[in-house]
Amino acid sequence: MTSAMSTIAFDRIPRERLPALLAEMPKAELHIHIEGSLEPELIFALARRNGVALPYPSVVALRAAYAFTDLQSFLDIYYAGASVLLKEPDFFDMAWAYLQRAAADNVLHTEIFFDPQTHTARGVDIGTVIKGLDHACHRAHQELRVSAKLILCFLRHLSEEDAMATLEAALPYRHHFIGVGLDSSERGHPPEKFARVFDRARAAGLHVVAHAGEEGPPEYIRSALDVLEVERIDHGVRAVEDPSLMQRLAAMGMPLTVCPLSNVKLCVYKTMAEHQLPALLAAGLKVTVNSDDPAYFGGYINQNFAETFAALPQLGAREAYTLARNSFEASFADAGAKSHWINQLDLAFEEAGTAQ
Ligand code: HPA
Ligand code: ZN
């Protein structure tokens, strides 16, 4: 515990103050798929702009299809939505819309996943994807004061050869992204399927993360650590089924990028009240809160904080601070930026503890 944390008067922050504090507190977002930020209105606008036919007649009909039973039922619609993205301005518009929402939620730093294979499979050049997203990240830094970085994700339902070819095609744009990740259908596609491509990414100096233990078993979290040597686990909530893994994650200080609304929408938990985030925090894991696919799962990062804290009375001001602080500590930003952001966080909580 740092000195700042021990001087914050958490017990003097009234419970009624918590919703506003959750919204106002500075935070980082570390698990957001940019294609999952594509709102139905923008999907339809881009479809019109690009002359792409959609299998849904209207925004209302598309939104009505967002009733998911598991990860795959979501992914089928998510990939259909992404089919409207063809040109560099399309990728810019998508990311710029997300970054404005992030700024409104007091996100100071975001590490954004993108799925190049979803686009290259439709004939879009990987440079078109990366340049459009990168342009929005630069503009966010200048105009919104939001620091934004990109993480390239491999689709795990495709082969390792396809992932390797994607990485090679992306390396000319190496300075535009900071790491690689692993997403899409988890069951039946264990992390070790991608051992060589993660070796190659690490050798190129890229950060490495992977989705594991969302729908897949705790063993996938172990192989993400042991084989892929990841620096963060995305989701990881199924670690609660394995006490020795919980101890290991806590001892390593391994961050988990948890996405509460996603877990409820994809039926990992029936209700938010059943979410295991309090158990993960209580076991000393470095948990963060994130939105995953905000356009599909019912809200952006502040909505995730609001609904999680509303449903779980064990969570109070101390946990809010810990989650926000973890988000900065678990980011891939440099030490100077992290301590600057954590100072801003400390100020927000010190003020909340002294205000009448
Ligand atoms: N899990 C796996 N793949 C994904 C997700 C997710 O939650 N969102 C977008 N791609
Ligand atoms: Zn995800």
CSV table of C-alpha atoms and ligand atoms in Angstrom, one decimal:
chain,number,residue,atom,x,y,z
A,1,MET,CA,0.0,0.0,0.0
A,2,THR,CA,1.3,3.4,-0.9
A,3,SER,CA,1.3,6.4,1.5
A,4,ALA,CA,-1.4,8.1,-0.6
A,5,MET,CA,-3.7,5.1,-0.3
A,6,SER,CA,-3.2,5.0,3.5
A,7,THR,CA,-4.0,8.7,3.9
A,8,ILE,CA,-7.3,8.6,1.9
A,9,ALA,CA,-10.2,8.7,4.3
A,10,PHE,CA,-12.2,6.0,2.5
A,11,ASP,CA,-14.6,5.6,5.5
A,12,ARG,CA,-15.5,9.2,5.3
A,13,ILE,CA,-16.7,9.0,1.7
A,14,PRO,CA,-20.5,8.7,1.9
A,15,ARG,CA,-22.1,5.8,0.0
A,16,GLU,CA,-24.3,8.4,-1.8
A,17,ARG,CA,-21.2,10.0,-3.2
A,18,LEU,CA,-20.1,6.7,-4.8
A,19,PRO,CA,-22.0,6.8,-8.2
A,20,ALA,CA,-20.6,10.3,-9.0
A,21,LEU,CA,-17.1,9.3,-7.8
A,22,LEU,CA,-17.1,6.2,-10.0
A,23,ALA,CA,-18.0,8.3,-13.0
A,24,GLU,CA,-15.6,11.2,-12.2
A,25,MET,CA,-12.5,9.2,-11.1
A,26,PRO,CA,-9.7,9.1,-13.6
A,27,LYS,CA,-9.2,5.7,-15.1
A,28,ALA,CA,-7.6,3.6,-17.8
A,29,GLU,CA,-9.4,1.2,-20.1
A,30,LEU,CA,-7.4,-2.0,-21.0
A,31,HIS,CA,-10.0,-4.3,-22.6
A,32,ILE,CA,-12.0,-2.7,-25.4
A,33,HIS,CA,-12.4,-4.2,-28.9
A,34,ILE,CA,-12.8,-1.3,-31.2
A,35,GLU,CA,-15.1,-3.2,-33.6
A,36,GLY,CA,-17.3,-3.8,-30.5
A,37,SER,CA,-17.7,0.0,-30.1
A,38,LEU,CA,-19.5,0.2,-33.4
A,39,GLU,CA,-23.0,1.4,-32.5
A,40,PRO,CA,-25.9,0.3,-34.7
A,41,GLU,CA,-26.4,3.9,-36.0
A,42,LEU,CA,-22.8,4.0,-37.2
A,43,ILE,CA,-23.1,0.5,-38.7
A,44,PHE,CA,-26.1,1.7,-40.8
A,45,ALA,CA,-24.4,5.0,-41.8
A,46,LEU,CA,-21.2,3.2,-42.9
A,47,ALA,CA,-23.3,0.6,-44.8
A,48,ARG,CA,-25.0,3.4,-46.7
A,49,ARG,CA,-21.7,5.2,-47.4
A,50,ASN,CA,-20.1,2.0,-48.7
A,51,GLY,CA,-23.0,0.4,-50.4
A,52,VAL,CA,-22.9,-2.7,-48.1
A,53,ALA,CA,-26.1,-4.7,-47.7
A,54,LEU,CA,-26.9,-5.7,-44.1
A,55,PRO,CA,-29.0,-8.7,-43.1
A,56,TYR,CA,-31.1,-6.4,-40.8
A,57,PRO,CA,-33.7,-3.9,-42.1
A,58,SER,CA,-33.2,-1.2,-39.5
A,59,VAL,CA,-31.2,0.0,-36.4
A,60,VAL,CA,-34.1,-1.2,-34.2
A,61,ALA,CA,-34.1,-4.7,-35.8
A,62,LEU,CA,-30.3,-4.9,-35.4
A,63,ARG,CA,-30.4,-3.9,-31.8
A,64,ALA,CA,-33.2,-6.4,-31.2
A,65,ALA,CA,-30.8,-9.2,-32.3
A,66,TYR,CA,-28.5,-8.4,-29.4
A,67,ALA,CA,-29.8,-11.2,-27.2
A,68,PHE,CA,-26.9,-13.4,-26.7
A,69,THR,CA,-26.7,-16.9,-25.2
A,70,ASP,CA,-22.9,-17.4,-25.2
A,71,LEU,CA,-19.7,-16.0,-26.7
A,72,GLN,CA,-20.3,-17.5,-30.2
A,73,SER,CA,-23.8,-16.1,-30.5
A,74,PHE,CA,-22.3,-12.7,-30.0
A,75,LEU,CA,-19.3,-13.2,-32.3
A,76,ASP,CA,-21.6,-14.1,-35.2
A,77,ILE,CA,-23.4,-10.7,-35.0
A,78,TYR,CA,-20.2,-8.8,-34.1
A,79,TYR,CA,-18.4,-10.0,-37.3
A,80,ALA,CA,-21.5,-9.1,-39.4
A,81,GLY,CA,-21.5,-5.6,-37.9
A,82,ALA,CA,-17.8,-5.2,-38.8
A,83,SER,CA,-18.5,-6.0,-42.5
A,84,VAL,CA,-19.3,-2.3,-43.2
A,85,LEU,CA,-15.7,-1.2,-42.5
A,86,LEU,CA,-13.9,-0.9,-45.8
A,87,LYS,CA,-11.9,2.4,-46.0
A,88,GLU,CA,-9.5,4.3,-43.8
A,89,PRO,CA,-12.1,7.0,-42.8
A,90,ASP,CA,-14.4,4.2,-41.6
A,91,PHE,CA,-11.8,2.9,-39.2
A,92,PHE,CA,-11.1,6.5,-38.1
A,93,ASP,CA,-14.8,7.3,-37.5
A,94,MET,CA,-15.3,4.2,-35.5
A,95,ALA,CA,-12.3,4.8,-33.2
A,96,TRP,CA,-13.0,8.6,-32.9
A,97,ALA,CA,-16.6,7.9,-31.7
A,98,TYR,CA,-15.2,5.5,-29.1
A,99,LEU,CA,-12.5,7.9,-27.9
A,100,GLN,CA,-15.0,10.7,-27.4
A,101,ARG,CA,-17.1,8.4,-25.3
A,102,ALA,CA,-14.0,7.3,-23.3
A,103,ALA,CA,-13.0,11.0,-22.7
A,104,ALA,CA,-16.6,11.7,-21.4
A,105,ASP,CA,-16.1,8.7,-18.9
A,106,ASN,CA,-12.8,10.3,-17.7
A,107,VAL,CA,-10.6,7.7,-19.3
A,108,LEU,CA,-7.1,9.2,-19.4
A,109,HIS,CA,-5.5,6.2,-21.2
A,110,THR,CA,-6.8,3.4,-23.3
A,111,GLU,CA,-5.3,0.3,-24.9
A,112,ILE,CA,-7.5,-0.6,-27.8
A,113,PHE,CA,-7.8,-4.1,-29.4
A,114,PHE,CA,-8.4,-4.4,-33.1
A,115,ASP,CA,-9.0,-7.6,-35.2
A,116,PRO,CA,-7.2,-7.1,-38.5
A,117,GLN,CA,-8.1,-10.6,-39.8
A,118,THR,CA,-11.9,-9.6,-39.7
A,119,HIS,CA,-11.0,-7.0,-42.3
A,120,THR,CA,-8.2,-8.5,-44.4
A,121,ALA,CA,-10.4,-11.6,-45.0
A,122,ARG,CA,-12.8,-9.2,-46.8
A,123,GLY,CA,-9.9,-7.8,-48.9
A,124,VAL,CA,-9.2,-4.7,-46.8
A,125,ASP,CA,-5.5,-3.9,-46.6
A,126,ILE,CA,-4.0,-4.1,-43.1
A,127,GLY,CA,-2.4,-0.7,-43.6
A,128,THR,CA,-5.9,0.8,-44.2
A,129,VAL,CA,-7.1,-0.6,-40.8
A,130,ILE,CA,-4.0,0.5,-38.8
A,131,LYS,CA,-3.7,4.0,-40.4
A,132,GLY,CA,-7.4,4.8,-39.8
A,133,LEU,CA,-7.2,3.7,-36.1
A,134,ASP,CA,-3.8,5.4,-35.6
A,135,HIS,CA,-5.1,8.7,-36.9
A,136,ALA,CA,-8.0,8.7,-34.3
A,137,CYS,CA,-5.5,7.8,-31.5
A,138,HIS,CA,-3.3,10.8,-32.4
A,139,ARG,CA,-6.3,13.2,-32.7
A,140,ALA,CA,-7.5,11.9,-29.3
A,141,HIS,CA,-4.2,12.8,-27.7
A,142,GLN,CA,-4.2,16.3,-29.2
A,143,GLU,CA,-7.9,17.2,-28.8
A,144,LEU,CA,-9.2,15.1,-26.0
A,145,ARG,CA,-6.1,14.7,-23.9
A,146,VAL,CA,-6.7,10.9,-24.0
A,147,SER,CA,-3.6,8.7,-24.4
A,148,ALA,CA,-4.6,5.9,-26.8
A,149,LYS,CA,-2.6,2.9,-28.0
A,150,LEU,CA,-3.4,-0.1,-30.2
A,151,ILE,CA,-3.1,-3.8,-29.5
A,152,LEU,CA,-3.4,-6.2,-32.5
A,153,CYS,CA,-5.5,-9.3,-31.7
A,154,PHE,CA,-5.3,-12.6,-33.5
A,155,LEU,CA,-8.6,-14.6,-34.1
A,156,ARG,CA,-8.1,-17.8,-32.3
A,157,HIS,CA,-10.7,-19.7,-34.4
A,158,LEU,CA,-8.3,-19.3,-37.3
A,159,SER,CA,-4.9,-21.1,-37.8
A,160,GLU,CA,-1.6,-20.1,-36.3
A,161,GLU,CA,-0.3,-19.7,-39.9
A,162,ASP,CA,-2.9,-17.1,-40.6
A,163,ALA,CA,-2.0,-15.3,-37.3
A,164,MET,CA,1.7,-15.4,-38.3
A,165,ALA,CA,1.0,-14.0,-41.8
A,166,THR,CA,-1.1,-11.3,-40.1
A,167,LEU,CA,1.8,-10.4,-37.8
A,168,GLU,CA,4.3,-10.3,-40.6
A,169,ALA,CA,1.9,-8.0,-42.7
A,170,ALA,CA,1.5,-5.7,-39.6
A,171,LEU,CA,5.2,-5.4,-38.8
A,172,PRO,CA,5.9,-2.6,-41.3
A,173,TYR,CA,3.4,-0.6,-39.1
A,174,ARG,CA,5.2,-1.8,-35.9
A,175,HIS,CA,5.4,1.8,-34.5
A,176,HIS,CA,1.6,2.1,-34.6
A,177,PHE,CA,0.8,-0.7,-32.1
A,178,ILE,CA,2.2,-1.7,-28.8
A,179,GLY,CA,1.3,-5.3,-28.5
A,180,VAL,CA,-0.6,-8.4,-29.5
A,181,GLY,CA,-3.6,-10.2,-28.0
A,182,LEU,CA,-5.8,-13.3,-28.7
A,183,ASP,CA,-9.6,-13.2,-29.0
A,184,SER,CA,-12.6,-14.8,-30.6
A,185,SER,CA,-14.0,-18.3,-29.9
A,186,GLU,CA,-12.2,-19.6,-26.8
A,187,ARG,CA,-13.4,-23.2,-26.3
A,188,GLY,CA,-11.4,-25.6,-28.4
A,189,HIS,CA,-8.7,-23.0,-29.2
A,190,PRO,CA,-6.2,-23.1,-26.3
A,191,PRO,CA,-3.5,-20.5,-26.0
A,192,GLU,CA,-0.7,-23.0,-26.9
A,193,LYS,CA,-2.1,-23.2,-30.5
A,194,PHE,CA,-0.4,-19.7,-30.8
A,195,ALA,CA,2.9,-20.4,-29.1
A,196,ARG,CA,5.1,-19.6,-32.2
A,197,VAL,CA,3.4,-16.4,-33.2
A,198,PHE,CA,3.6,-15.1,-29.6
A,199,ASP,CA,7.3,-16.0,-29.5
A,200,ARG,CA,7.7,-14.0,-32.7
A,201,ALA,CA,5.7,-11.0,-31.2
A,202,ARG,CA,7.8,-11.0,-28.1
A,203,ALA,CA,11.0,-11.1,-30.1
A,204,ALA,CA,9.7,-8.0,-32.0
A,205,GLY,CA,9.5,-6.2,-28.6
A,206,LEU,CA,5.7,-6.3,-28.5
A,207,HIS,CA,3.7,-6.6,-25.3
A,208,VAL,CA,1.6,-9.8,-25.1
A,209,VAL,CA,-1.9,-10.4,-23.6
A,210,ALA,CA,-4.5,-13.0,-24.2
A,211,HIS,CA,-8.2,-13.7,-23.5
A,212,ALA,CA,-8.3,-16.7,-21.2
A,213,GLY,CA,-10.8,-18.1,-18.7
A,214,GLU,CA,-13.8,-16.2,-20.1
A,215,GLU,CA,-15.7,-19.3,-21.3
A,216,GLY,CA,-12.6,-21.5,-21.4
A,217,PRO,CA,-11.3,-23.5,-18.3
A,218,PRO,CA,-8.7,-22.3,-15.8
A,219,GLU,CA,-6.1,-24.5,-17.7
A,220,TYR,CA,-6.2,-21.9,-20.5
A,221,ILE,CA,-5.2,-19.2,-18.0
A,222,ARG,CA,-2.2,-21.4,-17.0
A,223,SER,CA,-1.1,-22.0,-20.6
A,224,ALA,CA,-1.5,-18.3,-21.4
A,225,LEU,CA,1.0,-17.7,-18.6
A,226,ASP,CA,3.3,-20.6,-19.2
A,227,VAL,CA,3.3,-20.9,-23.0
A,228,LEU,CA,2.5,-17.4,-24.2
A,229,GLU,CA,4.1,-15.6,-21.3
A,230,VAL,CA,1.4,-13.0,-21.2
A,231,GLU,CA,1.7,-9.8,-19.2
A,232,ARG,CA,-2.1,-9.5,-18.6
A,233,ILE,CA,-5.0,-12.0,-18.7
A,234,ASP,CA,-8.1,-10.7,-20.5
A,235,HIS,CA,-11.3,-11.8,-18.5
A,236,GLY,CA,-9.7,-14.6,-16.4
A,237,VAL,CA,-12.8,-14.8,-14.2
A,238,ARG,CA,-12.8,-18.6,-14.3
A,239,ALA,CA,-9.7,-18.5,-12.2
A,240,VAL,CA,-12.0,-18.6,-9.2
A,241,GLU,CA,-12.5,-22.3,-9.9
A,242,ASP,CA,-8.8,-23.0,-9.1
A,243,PRO,CA,-7.5,-21.9,-5.7
A,244,SER,CA,-3.9,-22.6,-6.5
A,245,LEU,CA,-4.1,-20.6,-9.7
A,246,MET,CA,-5.7,-17.7,-7.7
A,247,GLN,CA,-2.7,-17.8,-5.4
A,248,ARG,CA,-0.3,-17.8,-8.3
A,249,LEU,CA,-2.0,-14.8,-10.1
A,250,ALA,CA,-2.1,-12.8,-6.8
A,251,ALA,CA,1.6,-13.6,-6.1
A,252,MET,CA,2.6,-12.6,-9.6
A,253,GLY,CA,0.6,-9.4,-9.5
A,254,MET,CA,-0.9,-10.6,-12.8
A,255,PRO,CA,-3.5,-8.1,-14.0
A,256,LEU,CA,-7.0,-9.4,-15.0
A,257,THR,CA,-9.0,-7.2,-17.4
A,258,VAL,CA,-12.5,-8.0,-16.2
A,259,CYS,CA,-15.6,-7.0,-18.2
A,260,PRO,CA,-18.7,-7.2,-15.9
A,261,LEU,CA,-21.5,-6.3,-18.4
A,262,SER,CA,-19.9,-8.5,-21.0
A,263,ASN,CA,-19.9,-11.5,-18.6
A,264,VAL,CA,-23.6,-11.0,-17.8
A,265,LYS,CA,-24.7,-10.4,-21.5
A,266,LEU,CA,-22.8,-13.5,-22.6
A,267,CYS,CA,-24.3,-15.6,-19.8
A,268,VAL,CA,-21.0,-16.3,-17.9
A,269,TYR,CA,-23.1,-15.1,-14.9
A,270,LYS,CA,-26.9,-15.1,-14.8
A,271,THR,CA,-27.0,-11.7,-12.9
A,272,MET,CA,-24.5,-9.0,-11.9
A,273,ALA,CA,-25.1,-10.0,-8.3
A,274,GLU,CA,-23.4,-13.3,-9.0
A,275,HIS,CA,-20.3,-11.8,-10.5
A,276,GLN,CA,-17.1,-13.0,-8.9
A,277,LEU,CA,-15.3,-9.6,-9.1
A,278,PRO,CA,-15.5,-9.1,-5.3
A,279,ALA,CA,-13.9,-12.6,-4.7
A,280,LEU,CA,-11.1,-11.8,-7.2
A,281,LEU,CA,-10.4,-8.5,-5.4
A,282,ALA,CA,-10.6,-10.1,-2.0
A,283,ALA,CA,-8.0,-12.7,-3.0
A,284,GLY,CA,-5.6,-9.9,-3.9
A,285,LEU,CA,-5.7,-10.2,-7.7
A,286,LYS,CA,-4.9,-7.1,-9.7
A,287,VAL,CA,-8.4,-6.7,-11.2
A,288,THR,CA,-9.5,-3.9,-13.6
A,289,VAL,CA,-13.0,-3.0,-14.9
A,290,ASN,CA,-13.5,-2.6,-18.7
A,291,SER,CA,-16.2,-2.5,-21.3
A,292,ASP,CA,-15.1,-5.2,-23.8
A,293,ASP,CA,-17.7,-4.5,-26.6
A,294,PRO,CA,-19.7,-1.5,-25.3
A,295,ALA,CA,-22.0,-1.1,-28.2
A,296,TYR,CA,-23.2,-4.7,-27.8
A,297,PHE,CA,-23.2,-5.2,-24.0
A,298,GLY,CA,-25.1,-2.3,-22.7
A,299,GLY,CA,-22.6,0.4,-21.9
A,300,TYR,CA,-19.2,2.0,-21.8
A,301,ILE,CA,-16.7,1.8,-18.9
A,302,ASN,CA,-18.6,4.1,-16.5
A,303,GLN,CA,-21.8,2.0,-17.0
A,304,ASN,CA,-19.7,-1.1,-16.1
A,305,PHE,CA,-18.6,0.6,-12.9
A,306,ALA,CA,-22.1,1.9,-12.1
A,307,GLU,CA,-23.9,-1.5,-12.6
A,308,THR,CA,-21.2,-3.5,-10.9
A,309,PHE,CA,-21.2,-1.4,-7.7
A,310,ALA,CA,-25.0,-1.1,-7.7
A,311,ALA,CA,-25.4,-4.9,-7.7
A,312,LEU,CA,-22.5,-5.8,-5.3
A,313,PRO,CA,-22.8,-4.0,-1.9
A,314,GLN,CA,-19.4,-5.4,-0.8
A,315,LEU,CA,-17.8,-2.9,-3.2
A,316,GLY,CA,-17.3,0.6,-1.8
A,317,ALA,CA,-14.9,3.6,-2.2
A,318,ARG,CA,-11.8,1.6,-1.3
A,319,GLU,CA,-12.5,-0.9,-4.1
A,320,ALA,CA,-13.3,1.9,-6.5
A,321,TYR,CA,-9.9,3.4,-5.8
A,322,THR,CA,-8.1,0.0,-6.1
A,323,LEU,CA,-9.8,-0.8,-9.5
A,324,ALA,CA,-8.9,2.6,-10.9
A,325,ARG,CA,-5.4,2.5,-9.6
A,326,ASN,CA,-4.9,-1.1,-10.9
A,327,SER,CA,-6.0,0.1,-14.4
A,328,PHE,CA,-3.1,2.6,-14.5
A,329,GLU,CA,-0.6,0.2,-12.9
A,330,ALA,CA,-1.5,-2.6,-15.3
A,331,SER,CA,-1.2,-0.4,-18.4
A,332,PHE,CA,1.7,-0.5,-20.7
A,333,ALA,CA,2.4,3.3,-20.2
A,334,ASP,CA,5.7,4.5,-18.9
A,335,ALA,CA,6.3,5.0,-15.2
A,336,GLY,CA,6.2,8.8,-15.4
A,337,ALA,CA,2.7,8.8,-17.0
A,338,LYS,CA,1.5,6.2,-14.5
A,339,SER,CA,2.5,8.2,-11.5
A,340,HIS,CA,1.1,11.4,-13.0
A,341,TRP,CA,-2.3,9.7,-13.5
A,342,ILE,CA,-2.2,8.0,-10.0
A,343,ASN,CA,-1.6,11.4,-8.5
A,344,GLN,CA,-4.8,12.7,-10.2
A,345,LEU,CA,-6.7,9.7,-8.8
A,346,ASP,CA,-5.4,10.3,-5.3
A,347,LEU,CA,-6.5,13.9,-5.5
A,348,ALA,CA,-10.0,12.9,-6.5
A,349,PHE,CA,-10.3,10.5,-3.6
A,350,GLU,CA,-8.7,12.8,-1.0
A,351,GLU,CA,-11.2,15.5,-2.0
A,352,ALA,CA,-14.1,13.1,-1.8
A,353,GLY,CA,-13.0,12.1,1.7
A,354,THR,CA,-12.8,15.7,3.0
A,355,ALA,CA,-15.8,17.3,1.2
A,356,GLN,CA,-18.9,17.8,3.5
B,1,HPA,N1,-14.2,-12.6,-26.1
B,1,HPA,C1,-13.5,-13.1,-27.2
B,1,HPA,N2,-13.4,-12.5,-28.3
B,1,HPA,C2,-14.0,-11.3,-28.4
B,1,HPA,C3,-14.7,-10.7,-27.4
B,1,HPA,C4,-14.8,-11.4,-26.2
B,1,HPA,O1,-15.3,-11.0,-25.2
B,1,HPA,N3,-15.1,-9.5,-27.8
B,1,HPA,C5,-14.7,-9.4,-29.1
B,1,HPA,N4,-14.0,-10.5,-29.5
B,2,ZN,ZN,-12.7,-9.2,-25.1
